[in-house]
Amino acid sequence: MAKAIHQIQDNLHLVDIVFELVDARIPVASRNPEIEKVIQQKPHLLIMTKKDLADPQKTADWVAHYEAQGQTAIAVDSRNNVTAKQITQAATTMLADKLANIEARGITNRPIRAVCVGIPNVGKSTLLNHIVNKKIAKVGDRPGVTKGQQWLKASNKLELLDTPGILWPKFEDQVVGTKLAVTGAIKENIYPNDDVALYALDFFKHHYAKRLMERYKLTSDQLEMDNPELLLVMTKNAGMREDWERFCVAFLLDIRKGRLGRFTLDLTGASADA
């Protein structure tokens, strides 16, 4: 991580703005606290990716929450055709004074230069590929695909510097790590699937119970069971007998693939009280 952070620091003078990408399903847990320290006073656009997988009302709550804190934030579906325009417009608005000064010096049509930062598997490569309309940035459904930095020309108005995903070395709150595991931001071999599955099950019981019942053929009485007991019932209902570990993997995959619908694990005050 230290090397990647230094690379960002070394290139900050080349860019006008920082695009910090976070997962709209975990817009707090997917923010690397070290990144904010590095970018300091540089203009900073928070881009909530995977909007199409997140709970739409919770996403709106988070955009409003960040805006109220003075942090410009937008939510995007990386594959949507309007995404590039949406990001360019937001950056242009934020940099209006700087762009006016540049034009006043006789420099016209100078593109905005941005550096893209974020944790692994936040959808950065997918977004960049769509914006530049080429498969330049490597894409994968696992963390750690992008290995180095590269400049990408999105349009005559926008140039982007890609960087590898950066995770911080230690989570002060273990729940943050669990949320990252649920959404697939952490490599699967470094956490126990059953612990993560139990956390996810408890969350869905409290916030999206109907989806659990429909997907895994559960009754309302069964939802009152303790989580380990309920997980075993779900394992049997899925035709996996007592293969608890196998079902935990399948359950987490169902969540990540959207088979339980759109969800958001991080909740604002308003969302948490709802």
PDB file of C-alpha atoms in Angstrom:
ATOM      1  CA  MET A   1       0.000   0.000   0.000  1.00  0.00           C
ATOM      2  CA  ALA A   2       2.824   2.413   0.850  1.00  0.00           C
ATOM      3  CA  LYS A   3       4.202   2.191  -2.688  1.00  0.00           C
ATOM      4  CA  ALA A   4       0.796   2.853  -4.243  1.00  0.00           C
ATOM      5  CA  ILE A   5       0.167   5.802  -1.918  1.00  0.00           C
ATOM      6  CA  HIS A   6       3.532   7.309  -2.889  1.00  0.00           C
ATOM      7  CA  GLN A   7       2.628   6.914  -6.569  1.00  0.00           C
ATOM      8  CA  ILE A   8      -0.561   8.890  -6.015  1.00  0.00           C
ATOM      9  CA  GLN A   9       1.326  11.566  -4.085  1.00  0.00           C
ATOM     10  CA  ASP A  10       3.938  11.844  -6.838  1.00  0.00           C
ATOM     11  CA  ASN A  11       1.274  12.391  -9.490  1.00  0.00           C
ATOM     12  CA  LEU A  12      -1.061  14.761  -7.654  1.00  0.00           C
ATOM     13  CA  HIS A  13       0.645  17.802  -9.174  1.00  0.00           C
ATOM     14  CA  LEU A  14      -0.275  16.501 -12.632  1.00  0.00           C
ATOM     15  CA  VAL A  15      -4.020  16.405 -12.026  1.00  0.00           C
ATOM     16  CA  ASP A  16      -6.810  18.891 -11.397  1.00  0.00           C
ATOM     17  CA  ILE A  17      -9.074  16.641  -9.381  1.00  0.00           C
ATOM     18  CA  VAL A  18      -9.234  13.310  -7.570  1.00  0.00           C
ATOM     19  CA  PHE A  19     -11.962  10.813  -8.434  1.00  0.00           C
ATOM     20  CA  GLU A  20     -12.430   8.567  -5.402  1.00  0.00           C
ATOM     21  CA  LEU A  21     -14.476   5.513  -6.301  1.00  0.00           C
ATOM     22  CA  VAL A  22     -16.462   3.740  -3.599  1.00  0.00           C
ATOM     23  CA  ASP A  23     -18.982   0.900  -3.719  1.00  0.00           C
ATOM     24  CA  ALA A  24     -22.515   2.321  -3.371  1.00  0.00           C
ATOM     25  CA  ARG A  25     -23.446  -0.739  -1.290  1.00  0.00           C
ATOM     26  CA  ILE A  26     -20.802   0.185   1.310  1.00  0.00           C
ATOM     27  CA  PRO A  27     -20.047   3.891   0.733  1.00  0.00           C
ATOM     28  CA  VAL A  28     -18.280   4.203   4.092  1.00  0.00           C
ATOM     29  CA  ALA A  29     -16.651   0.783   4.488  1.00  0.00           C
ATOM     30  CA  SER A  30     -15.159   1.008   0.982  1.00  0.00           C
ATOM     31  CA  ARG A  31     -13.362   4.299   1.651  1.00  0.00           C
ATOM     32  CA  ASN A  32      -9.672   3.912   2.398  1.00  0.00           C
ATOM     33  CA  PRO A  33      -8.903   6.402   5.211  1.00  0.00           C
ATOM     34  CA  GLU A  34      -5.342   6.785   3.925  1.00  0.00           C
ATOM     35  CA  ILE A  35      -6.536   8.235   0.606  1.00  0.00           C
ATOM     36  CA  GLU A  36      -8.152  11.276   2.205  1.00  0.00           C
ATOM     37  CA  LYS A  37      -4.899  12.031   4.022  1.00  0.00           C
ATOM     38  CA  VAL A  38      -2.951  11.909   0.756  1.00  0.00           C
ATOM     39  CA  ILE A  39      -5.190  14.066  -1.435  1.00  0.00           C
ATOM     40  CA  GLN A  40      -5.345  16.879   1.147  1.00  0.00           C
ATOM     41  CA  GLN A  41      -6.770  20.056  -0.437  1.00  0.00           C
ATOM     42  CA  LYS A  42      -7.025  18.729  -3.997  1.00  0.00           C
ATOM     43  CA  PRO A  43     -10.599  18.967  -5.402  1.00  0.00           C
ATOM     44  CA  HIS A  44     -12.235  15.646  -4.697  1.00  0.00           C
ATOM     45  CA  LEU A  45     -15.242  13.991  -6.364  1.00  0.00           C
ATOM     46  CA  LEU A  46     -16.708  10.956  -4.617  1.00  0.00           C
ATOM     47  CA  ILE A  47     -18.087   8.527  -7.210  1.00  0.00           C
ATOM     48  CA  MET A  48     -20.378   5.835  -5.841  1.00  0.00           C
ATOM     49  CA  THR A  49     -20.112   2.950  -8.301  1.00  0.00           C
ATOM     50  CA  LYS A  50     -22.359  -0.119  -8.649  1.00  0.00           C
ATOM     51  CA  LYS A  51     -25.432   2.043  -8.188  1.00  0.00           C
ATOM     52  CA  ASP A  52     -27.371  -0.640 -10.069  1.00  0.00           C
ATOM     53  CA  LEU A  53     -26.603  -3.143  -7.261  1.00  0.00           C
ATOM     54  CA  ALA A  54     -27.330  -0.803  -4.329  1.00  0.00           C
ATOM     55  CA  ASP A  55     -30.625   0.050  -2.630  1.00  0.00           C
ATOM     56  CA  PRO A  56     -31.769   3.177  -4.547  1.00  0.00           C
ATOM     57  CA  GLN A  57     -33.250   4.968  -1.534  1.00  0.00           C
ATOM     58  CA  LYS A  58     -30.156   4.319   0.564  1.00  0.00           C
ATOM     59  CA  THR A  59     -27.982   5.596  -2.292  1.00  0.00           C
ATOM     60  CA  ALA A  60     -29.990   8.826  -2.432  1.00  0.00           C
ATOM     61  CA  ASP A  61     -29.622   9.144   1.351  1.00  0.00           C
ATOM     62  CA  TRP A  62     -25.838   8.807   1.078  1.00  0.00           C
ATOM     63  CA  VAL A  63     -25.481  11.327  -1.730  1.00  0.00           C
ATOM     64  CA  ALA A  64     -27.487  13.820   0.354  1.00  0.00           C
ATOM     65  CA  HIS A  65     -25.431  12.962   3.444  1.00  0.00           C
ATOM     66  CA  TYR A  66     -22.106  13.631   1.741  1.00  0.00           C
ATOM     67  CA  GLU A  67     -23.368  16.793   0.060  1.00  0.00           C
ATOM     68  CA  ALA A  68     -24.478  18.082   3.485  1.00  0.00           C
ATOM     69  CA  GLN A  69     -20.889  17.556   4.671  1.00  0.00           C
ATOM     70  CA  GLY A  70     -19.536  19.600   1.769  1.00  0.00           C
ATOM     71  CA  GLN A  71     -18.329  16.550  -0.163  1.00  0.00           C
ATOM     72  CA  THR A  72     -19.489  16.453  -3.783  1.00  0.00           C
ATOM     73  CA  ALA A  73     -20.815  12.959  -4.502  1.00  0.00           C
ATOM     74  CA  ILE A  74     -22.541  11.250  -7.402  1.00  0.00           C
ATOM     75  CA  ALA A  75     -23.859   7.720  -7.891  1.00  0.00           C
ATOM     76  CA  VAL A  76     -23.282   5.957 -11.192  1.00  0.00           C
ATOM     77  CA  ASP A  77     -23.973   2.753 -13.065  1.00  0.00           C
ATOM     78  CA  SER A  78     -20.592   2.222 -14.713  1.00  0.00           C
ATOM     79  CA  ARG A  79     -22.106   0.683 -17.852  1.00  0.00           C
ATOM     80  CA  ASN A  80     -24.692   3.386 -18.453  1.00  0.00           C
ATOM     81  CA  ASN A  81     -24.100   5.548 -21.522  1.00  0.00           C
ATOM     82  CA  VAL A  82     -24.699   8.786 -19.574  1.00  0.00           C
ATOM     83  CA  THR A  83     -22.054   8.010 -16.936  1.00  0.00           C
ATOM     84  CA  ALA A  84     -19.118   9.673 -18.727  1.00  0.00           C
ATOM     85  CA  LYS A  85     -21.154  12.844 -19.251  1.00  0.00           C
ATOM     86  CA  GLN A  86     -22.361  12.779 -15.638  1.00  0.00           C
ATOM     87  CA  ILE A  87     -18.816  12.557 -14.266  1.00  0.00           C
ATOM     88  CA  THR A  88     -17.449  15.190 -16.663  1.00  0.00           C
ATOM     89  CA  GLN A  89     -20.240  17.626 -15.758  1.00  0.00           C
ATOM     90  CA  ALA A  90     -19.675  17.153 -12.033  1.00  0.00           C
ATOM     91  CA  ALA A  91     -15.920  17.713 -12.404  1.00  0.00           C
ATOM     92  CA  THR A  92     -16.454  20.754 -14.657  1.00  0.00           C
ATOM     93  CA  THR A  93     -18.751  22.340 -12.081  1.00  0.00           C
ATOM     94  CA  MET A  94     -16.288  21.709  -9.268  1.00  0.00           C
ATOM     95  CA  LEU A  95     -13.391  23.161 -11.287  1.00  0.00           C
ATOM     96  CA  ALA A  96     -15.288  26.084 -12.839  1.00  0.00           C
ATOM     97  CA  ASP A  97     -13.021  28.786 -11.385  1.00  0.00           C
ATOM     98  CA  LYS A  98      -9.792  26.992 -12.310  1.00  0.00           C
ATOM     99  CA  LEU A  99     -10.973  26.278 -15.846  1.00  0.00           C
ATOM    100  CA  ALA A 100     -12.001  29.920 -16.272  1.00  0.00           C
ATOM    101  CA  ASN A 101      -8.530  31.051 -15.176  1.00  0.00           C
ATOM    102  CA  ILE A 102      -6.891  28.663 -17.621  1.00  0.00           C
ATOM    103  CA  GLU A 103      -9.046  29.944 -20.463  1.00  0.00           C
ATOM    104  CA  ALA A 104      -8.313  33.548 -19.459  1.00  0.00           C
ATOM    105  CA  ARG A 105      -4.642  32.806 -20.053  1.00  0.00           C
ATOM    106  CA  GLY A 106      -5.460  31.895 -23.643  1.00  0.00           C
ATOM    107  CA  ILE A 107      -5.432  28.130 -23.166  1.00  0.00           C
ATOM    108  CA  THR A 108      -8.556  26.702 -24.778  1.00  0.00           C
ATOM    109  CA  ASN A 109     -10.015  23.207 -24.795  1.00  0.00           C
ATOM    110  CA  ARG A 110      -7.615  22.008 -22.128  1.00  0.00           C
ATOM    111  CA  PRO A 111      -8.994  18.678 -20.822  1.00  0.00           C
ATOM    112  CA  ILE A 112      -9.629  18.066 -17.150  1.00  0.00           C
ATOM    113  CA  ARG A 113      -7.016  15.709 -15.724  1.00  0.00           C
ATOM    114  CA  ALA A 114      -8.115  13.377 -12.949  1.00  0.00           C
ATOM    115  CA  VAL A 115      -6.565  10.576 -10.946  1.00  0.00           C
ATOM    116  CA  CYS A 116      -8.842   7.640 -10.094  1.00  0.00           C
ATOM    117  CA  VAL A 117      -8.337   6.027  -6.692  1.00  0.00           C
ATOM    118  CA  GLY A 118     -10.191   3.417  -4.678  1.00  0.00           C
ATOM    119  CA  ILE A 119     -10.015   0.035  -3.017  1.00  0.00           C
ATOM    120  CA  PRO A 120      -9.863  -3.237  -5.009  1.00  0.00           C
ATOM    121  CA  ASN A 121     -12.967  -4.527  -6.780  1.00  0.00           C
ATOM    122  CA  VAL A 122     -14.856  -1.253  -6.475  1.00  0.00           C
ATOM    123  CA  GLY A 123     -15.558  -1.275 -10.214  1.00  0.00           C
ATOM    124  CA  LYS A 124     -12.851   1.160 -11.214  1.00  0.00           C
ATOM    125  CA  SER A 125     -11.642  -0.705 -14.300  1.00  0.00           C
ATOM    126  CA  THR A 126     -15.194  -1.324 -15.507  1.00  0.00           C
ATOM    127  CA  LEU A 127     -15.982   2.380 -15.198  1.00  0.00           C
ATOM    128  CA  LEU A 128     -12.790   3.488 -16.942  1.00  0.00           C
ATOM    129  CA  ASN A 129     -13.235   1.049 -19.809  1.00  0.00           C
ATOM    130  CA  HIS A 130     -16.743   2.295 -20.401  1.00  0.00           C
ATOM    131  CA  ILE A 131     -15.725   5.952 -20.293  1.00  0.00           C
ATOM    132  CA  VAL A 132     -12.867   5.516 -22.760  1.00  0.00           C
ATOM    133  CA  ASN A 133     -14.879   3.007 -24.799  1.00  0.00           C
ATOM    134  CA  LYS A 134     -11.915   0.639 -24.960  1.00  0.00           C
ATOM    135  CA  LYS A 135     -10.714  -2.357 -22.976  1.00  0.00           C
ATOM    136  CA  ILE A 136      -7.540  -0.678 -21.774  1.00  0.00           C
ATOM    137  CA  ALA A 137      -7.977  -1.132 -18.045  1.00  0.00           C
ATOM    138  CA  LYS A 138      -8.067  -4.778 -16.960  1.00  0.00           C
ATOM    139  CA  VAL A 139     -11.373  -5.921 -15.547  1.00  0.00           C
ATOM    140  CA  GLY A 140     -12.084  -8.773 -13.165  1.00  0.00           C
ATOM    141  CA  ASP A 141     -14.633  -9.863 -10.562  1.00  0.00           C
ATOM    142  CA  ARG A 142     -11.902 -10.266  -7.975  1.00  0.00           C
ATOM    143  CA  PRO A 143      -9.782  -7.710  -6.122  1.00  0.00           C
ATOM    144  CA  GLY A 144      -6.312  -6.757  -7.292  1.00  0.00           C
ATOM    145  CA  VAL A 145      -6.658  -6.874 -11.083  1.00  0.00           C
ATOM    146  CA  THR A 146      -5.130  -3.484 -11.923  1.00  0.00           C
ATOM    147  CA  LYS A 147      -1.368  -3.707 -11.307  1.00  0.00           C
ATOM    148  CA  GLY A 148       0.067  -0.337 -12.343  1.00  0.00           C
ATOM    149  CA  GLN A 149      -0.724   3.234 -13.264  1.00  0.00           C
ATOM    150  CA  GLN A 150      -1.852   4.264 -16.738  1.00  0.00           C
ATOM    151  CA  TRP A 151      -3.205   7.400 -18.430  1.00  0.00           C
ATOM    152  CA  LEU A 152      -6.480   7.002 -20.318  1.00  0.00           C
ATOM    153  CA  LYS A 153      -8.061   9.573 -22.642  1.00  0.00           C
ATOM    154  CA  ALA A 154     -11.782   9.577 -22.003  1.00  0.00           C
ATOM    155  CA  SER A 155     -12.645  12.445 -24.349  1.00  0.00           C
ATOM    156  CA  ASN A 156     -11.390  15.846 -25.449  1.00  0.00           C
ATOM    157  CA  LYS A 157     -12.663  17.096 -22.087  1.00  0.00           C
ATOM    158  CA  LEU A 158     -11.287  14.466 -19.729  1.00  0.00           C
ATOM    159  CA  GLU A 159      -8.051  12.524 -19.181  1.00  0.00           C
ATOM    160  CA  LEU A 160      -7.764   9.923 -16.449  1.00  0.00           C
ATOM    161  CA  LEU A 161      -4.859   8.431 -14.534  1.00  0.00           C
ATOM    162  CA  ASP A 162      -5.692   4.932 -13.345  1.00  0.00           C
ATOM    163  CA  THR A 163      -4.100   3.500 -10.189  1.00  0.00           C
ATOM    164  CA  PRO A 164      -4.163   0.060  -8.528  1.00  0.00           C
ATOM    165  CA  GLY A 165      -6.778  -0.592  -5.872  1.00  0.00           C
ATOM    166  CA  ILE A 166      -5.440   0.099  -2.397  1.00  0.00           C
ATOM    167  CA  LEU A 167      -6.555  -1.575   0.833  1.00  0.00           C
ATOM    168  CA  TRP A 168      -5.268  -0.323   4.159  1.00  0.00           C
ATOM    169  CA  PRO A 169      -3.289  -2.859   6.242  1.00  0.00           C
ATOM    170  CA  LYS A 170      -5.511  -3.101   9.335  1.00  0.00           C
ATOM    171  CA  PHE A 171      -9.218  -2.510   9.940  1.00  0.00           C
ATOM    172  CA  GLU A 172      -9.851  -0.707  13.217  1.00  0.00           C
ATOM    173  CA  ASP A 173     -13.460  -1.921  13.054  1.00  0.00           C
ATOM    174  CA  GLN A 174     -13.802  -5.596  12.098  1.00  0.00           C
ATOM    175  CA  VAL A 175     -17.309  -4.938  10.794  1.00  0.00           C
ATOM    176  CA  VAL A 176     -15.709  -2.884   8.024  1.00  0.00           C
ATOM    177  CA  GLY A 177     -13.678  -5.911   6.983  1.00  0.00           C
ATOM    178  CA  THR A 178     -16.773  -8.113   7.090  1.00  0.00           C
ATOM    179  CA  LYS A 179     -18.718  -5.738   4.848  1.00  0.00           C
ATOM    180  CA  LEU A 180     -15.824  -5.685   2.385  1.00  0.00           C
ATOM    181  CA  ALA A 181     -15.861  -9.487   2.395  1.00  0.00           C
ATOM    182  CA  VAL A 182     -19.617  -9.631   1.760  1.00  0.00           C
ATOM    183  CA  THR A 183     -19.275  -7.486  -1.368  1.00  0.00           C
ATOM    184  CA  GLY A 184     -16.142  -9.270  -2.617  1.00  0.00           C
ATOM    185  CA  ALA A 185     -13.545  -6.552  -2.029  1.00  0.00           C
ATOM    186  CA  ILE A 186     -11.292  -8.918  -0.062  1.00  0.00           C
ATOM    187  CA  LYS A 187      -9.726 -12.092  -1.426  1.00  0.00           C
ATOM    188  CA  GLU A 188     -11.737 -15.126  -0.362  1.00  0.00           C
ATOM    189  CA  ASN A 189      -8.868 -17.080   1.155  1.00  0.00           C
ATOM    190  CA  ILE A 190      -8.284 -14.631   4.011  1.00  0.00           C
ATOM    191  CA  TYR A 191     -11.631 -14.775   5.828  1.00  0.00           C
ATOM    192  CA  PRO A 192     -13.962 -17.524   7.130  1.00  0.00           C
ATOM    193  CA  ASN A 193     -16.955 -17.800   4.800  1.00  0.00           C
ATOM    194  CA  ASP A 194     -19.305 -18.909   7.578  1.00  0.00           C
ATOM    195  CA  ASP A 195     -18.639 -15.838   9.736  1.00  0.00           C
ATOM    196  CA  VAL A 196     -19.246 -13.512   6.779  1.00  0.00           C
ATOM    197  CA  ALA A 197     -22.351 -15.440   5.714  1.00  0.00           C
ATOM    198  CA  LEU A 198     -23.788 -15.247   9.240  1.00  0.00           C
ATOM    199  CA  TYR A 199     -23.231 -11.496   9.309  1.00  0.00           C
ATOM    200  CA  ALA A 200     -24.941 -11.116   5.924  1.00  0.00           C
ATOM    201  CA  LEU A 201     -27.817 -13.345   6.995  1.00  0.00           C
ATOM    202  CA  ASP A 202     -28.437 -11.264  10.108  1.00  0.00           C
ATOM    203  CA  PHE A 203     -28.408  -8.059   8.061  1.00  0.00           C
ATOM    204  CA  PHE A 204     -30.829  -9.371   5.448  1.00  0.00           C
ATOM    205  CA  LYS A 205     -33.128 -10.733   8.189  1.00  0.00           C
ATOM    206  CA  HIS A 206     -33.474  -7.243   9.610  1.00  0.00           C
ATOM    207  CA  HIS A 207     -33.577  -5.213   6.390  1.00  0.00           C
ATOM    208  CA  TYR A 208     -34.634  -7.454   3.488  1.00  0.00           C
ATOM    209  CA  ALA A 209     -36.436 -10.376   5.152  1.00  0.00           C
ATOM    210  CA  LYS A 210     -38.974 -10.927   2.367  1.00  0.00           C
ATOM    211  CA  ARG A 211     -36.188 -11.549  -0.132  1.00  0.00           C
ATOM    212  CA  LEU A 212     -34.665 -14.233   2.075  1.00  0.00           C
ATOM    213  CA  MET A 213     -38.022 -15.943   2.412  1.00  0.00           C
ATOM    214  CA  GLU A 214     -38.631 -15.931  -1.334  1.00  0.00           C
ATOM    215  CA  ARG A 215     -35.154 -16.982  -2.403  1.00  0.00           C
ATOM    216  CA  TYR A 216     -34.647 -19.780   0.130  1.00  0.00           C
ATOM    217  CA  LYS A 217     -38.261 -20.910   0.707  1.00  0.00           C
ATOM    218  CA  LEU A 218     -38.400 -19.818   4.342  1.00  0.00           C
ATOM    219  CA  THR A 219     -41.386 -19.236   6.592  1.00  0.00           C
ATOM    220  CA  SER A 220     -41.798 -16.286   8.928  1.00  0.00           C
ATOM    221  CA  ASP A 221     -41.395 -18.680  11.879  1.00  0.00           C
ATOM    222  CA  GLN A 222     -38.071 -19.902  10.533  1.00  0.00           C
ATOM    223  CA  LEU A 223     -36.803 -16.331  10.364  1.00  0.00           C
ATOM    224  CA  GLU A 224     -37.119 -16.265  14.164  1.00  0.00           C
ATOM    225  CA  MET A 225     -34.492 -18.995  14.491  1.00  0.00           C
ATOM    226  CA  ASP A 226     -30.963 -18.299  15.645  1.00  0.00           C
ATOM    227  CA  ASN A 227     -28.778 -17.487  12.656  1.00  0.00           C
ATOM    228  CA  PRO A 228     -26.652 -20.694  12.662  1.00  0.00           C
ATOM    229  CA  GLU A 229     -29.802 -22.829  12.840  1.00  0.00           C
ATOM    230  CA  LEU A 230     -31.473 -20.820  10.091  1.00  0.00           C
ATOM    231  CA  LEU A 231     -28.390 -21.066   7.883  1.00  0.00           C
ATOM    232  CA  LEU A 232     -28.552 -24.850   8.178  1.00  0.00           C
ATOM    233  CA  VAL A 233     -32.233 -24.793   7.139  1.00  0.00           C
ATOM    234  CA  MET A 234     -31.305 -22.674   4.114  1.00  0.00           C
ATOM    235  CA  THR A 235     -28.507 -25.135   3.290  1.00  0.00           C
ATOM    236  CA  LYS A 236     -31.009 -28.016   3.217  1.00  0.00           C
ATOM    237  CA  ASN A 237     -33.564 -25.988   1.249  1.00  0.00           C
ATOM    238  CA  ALA A 238     -30.872 -25.304  -1.354  1.00  0.00           C
ATOM    239  CA  GLY A 239     -30.361 -29.055  -1.793  1.00  0.00           C
ATOM    240  CA  MET A 240     -26.948 -29.106  -0.127  1.00  0.00           C
ATOM    241  CA  ARG A 241     -27.975 -31.325   2.827  1.00  0.00           C
ATOM    242  CA  GLU A 242     -25.662 -30.344   5.682  1.00  0.00           C
ATOM    243  CA  ASP A 243     -22.829 -28.921   3.571  1.00  0.00           C
ATOM    244  CA  TRP A 244     -22.790 -25.664   5.505  1.00  0.00           C
ATOM    245  CA  GLU A 245     -19.490 -24.397   4.089  1.00  0.00           C
ATOM    246  CA  ARG A 246     -20.583 -24.956   0.485  1.00  0.00           C
ATOM    247  CA  PHE A 247     -23.841 -23.107   1.073  1.00  0.00           C
ATOM    248  CA  CYS A 248     -22.048 -20.166   2.724  1.00  0.00           C
ATOM    249  CA  VAL A 249     -20.039 -19.686  -0.475  1.00  0.00           C
ATOM    250  CA  ALA A 250     -23.205 -19.958  -2.602  1.00  0.00           C
ATOM    251  CA  PHE A 251     -25.105 -17.540  -0.333  1.00  0.00           C
ATOM    252  CA  LEU A 252     -22.400 -14.880  -0.578  1.00  0.00           C
ATOM    253  CA  LEU A 253     -22.286 -15.344  -4.346  1.00  0.00           C
ATOM    254  CA  ASP A 254     -26.076 -14.881  -4.520  1.00  0.00           C
ATOM    255  CA  ILE A 255     -25.695 -11.593  -2.641  1.00  0.00           C
ATOM    256  CA  ARG A 256     -22.860 -10.304  -4.837  1.00  0.00           C
ATOM    257  CA  LYS A 257     -24.623 -11.255  -8.064  1.00  0.00           C
ATOM    258  CA  GLY A 258     -27.786  -9.405  -7.048  1.00  0.00           C
ATOM    259  CA  ARG A 259     -29.930 -12.539  -6.739  1.00  0.00           C
ATOM    260  CA  LEU A 260     -31.292 -11.179  -3.463  1.00  0.00           C
ATOM    261  CA  GLY A 261     -31.977  -7.797  -5.031  1.00  0.00           C
ATOM    262  CA  ARG A 262     -30.355  -4.436  -4.537  1.00  0.00           C
ATOM    263  CA  PHE A 263     -28.998  -3.775  -1.047  1.00  0.00           C
ATOM    264  CA  THR A 264     -26.854  -1.372   0.966  1.00  0.00           C
ATOM    265  CA  LEU A 265     -24.945  -2.478   4.064  1.00  0.00           C
ATOM    266  CA  ASP A 266     -23.853   0.986   5.255  1.00  0.00           C
ATOM    267  CA  LEU A 267     -26.739   3.036   6.602  1.00  0.00           C
ATOM    268  CA  THR A 268     -27.020   6.764   7.254  1.00  0.00           C
ATOM    269  CA  GLY A 269     -28.771   7.950  10.378  1.00  0.00           C
ATOM    270  CA  ALA A 270     -32.026   8.362   8.454  1.00  0.00           C
ATOM    271  CA  SER A 271     -31.729   4.922   6.853  1.00  0.00           C
ATOM    272  CA  ALA A 272     -30.778   3.213  10.092  1.00  0.00           C
ATOM    273  CA  ASP A 273     -33.864   4.592  11.814  1.00  0.00           C
ATOM    274  CA  ALA A 274     -36.199   3.605   8.959  1.00  0.00           C
TER     275      ALA A 274
END
